[in-house]
Amino acid sequence: MRKNEPFPQKASPLLVSMAAVIVLLSICLSFILMLHNNIRQRAVLETTDRYMVFESRVQRLIYSNVTLLQGYEAYIKLQPDLIADISYRYMDELLSTNSDYIRNVGVLRDTTIIWNYPQESNSEAIGVDLSTVEGQKDLVLKVKHELKPILQGPVDLVQGGRGFIVRLPIVMEDMEYWGQIAIVLEPEKILAEIESYAVSSGLDIAIFNQENKTTPFFGSVDSNVNSKLEFAVDPDFINWNITVSSSNGWEGNLPLFVLLFIFSVLLSSSGGILVYKYIRSNNKIIIMSVYDSLSGLFNRHFLNSYQANAFAAAKRKEYKLGILLLDLDFFKKINDTYGHSVGDMVLVETARILKESTGPDEMAFRLGGDEFLLILPEIESMESLRKAKERLLNRFEEEFHVPGYPIKVSPSIGYAIFPEDGSDLDTILHRADKLMYLEKSKRRSALKEKE
């Protein structure tokens, strides 16, 4: 404002009060929106829990029929000539009390049907090469090439009608592909069971084949539903996508939100304070649950949740995961000599080096005391891990510095790699811990010899 400009006129008390109400009411409405999101998230979690029960029951339904014929698969491997009379007697005995869902069983030599049970109603299908049949050929060839079982359907059958087909590859001991077992499941009975599972779960469910993701073969979900969840059921075997509807959180709680809105209008200032405290306390909880307060590194609590995802990704993608376990040599002596405040400075400087030593996908943790952990989720080999260890030791040798104190710190470092040294974090930590203390013992022995 220029000096010769008149001082602004006082604002109208009514306008100021209205502005204050609007600002504070906005904060209160933000709180209501967060509450809405929280309720929505709980609704999604509850829906997911109920869906997982539904999915497990569907999987048991399919797998129970598959396991019935695993013995027959072993028989074919021993008797590839497939003696018809013995095979029919085996099936008669096996399915006499377990045939509620199995319509028929076929055997393919390569991709051609050579045997069917029961024979009477399925003889016309014998001799058909399924690699030439539209609607079946893609998955028949997929089973042949990938040697993995798969569920298909419902599809049109060669012998007429429709059914779900479970295809099991038959692989001989020399890993040579021989053919397939095709188990045709009654679609009406399977869908009736799925319907009962969906009803008992209290969910609206639509199931799609991977080949047709626009039209479900079972159920439906209202397109007007604001929130829908999508799941893939065992994509390596059961070739389905499932859509589940979930309440968006407003409809069932509308009276609550009306009361909250009225309360916010009457006591907007109190609402603003509550929102502020909620956000601040919530952020503090998140930070405390993830980071170590002294070093700023991730803490052991976060490690427990992170390692499960890291190892699951390593197993799924089939890559190696390495760890470096660090323990500072003679840290107790530093505390005893200079005091715990200087010891804390040593830990902070250690954390700095670890942070600067980690790549974009690597993680550094403080496990407690002077013990630290680096997780390298994509490491090429054990030799690469050893080189990473040496680079880290060199950085401590060259960079470690505590202002005002002649302190040099060298860590003992143990290392281990997944999957060579173990299949989980506890196992490879145990391996790294042994190497770390072996290195520490060697260093102490070397110092004693020098003395």
PDB file of C-alpha atoms in Angstrom, residues 23 29 37 87 128 166 176 180 213 216 219 222 229 264 288 295 397 430 436:
ATOM      1  CA  VAL A  23     -13.472 -20.937   7.051  1.00  0.00           C
ATOM      2  CA  LEU A  29     -16.462 -30.439   6.513  1.00  0.00           C
ATOM      3  CA  ASN A  37     -13.335 -41.947   3.675  1.00  0.00           C
ATOM      4  CA  SER A  87      -9.331 -97.377 -16.606  1.00  0.00           C
ATOM      5  CA  VAL A 128     -11.227 -84.921 -32.030  1.00  0.00           C
ATOM      6  CA  VAL A 166     -10.133 -78.615 -15.770  1.00  0.00           C
ATOM      7  CA  GLU A 176       8.354 -84.880 -21.813  1.00  0.00           C
ATOM      8  CA  GLN A 180      -3.754 -84.057 -20.832  1.00  0.00           C
ATOM      9  CA  LYS A 213     -14.065 -59.437 -19.583  1.00  0.00           C
ATOM     10  CA  PRO A 216     -20.042 -62.163 -16.868  1.00  0.00           C
ATOM     11  CA  GLY A 219     -24.048 -62.847 -11.519  1.00  0.00           C
ATOM     12  CA  ASP A 222     -25.102 -52.752 -10.606  1.00  0.00           C
ATOM     13  CA  LEU A 229     -13.683 -54.142  -6.161  1.00  0.00           C
ATOM     14  CA  SER A 264     -20.351 -28.454  12.588  1.00  0.00           C
ATOM     15  CA  MET A 288       6.521 -43.192  14.944  1.00  0.00           C
ATOM     16  CA  SER A 295      18.594 -41.818  13.122  1.00  0.00           C
ATOM     17  CA  GLU A 397      36.791 -45.349   6.228  1.00  0.00           C
ATOM     18  CA  HIS A 430      20.692 -65.601  11.183  1.00  0.00           C
ATOM     19  CA  MET A 436      29.074 -60.451  11.186  1.00  0.00           C
TER      20      MET A 436
END
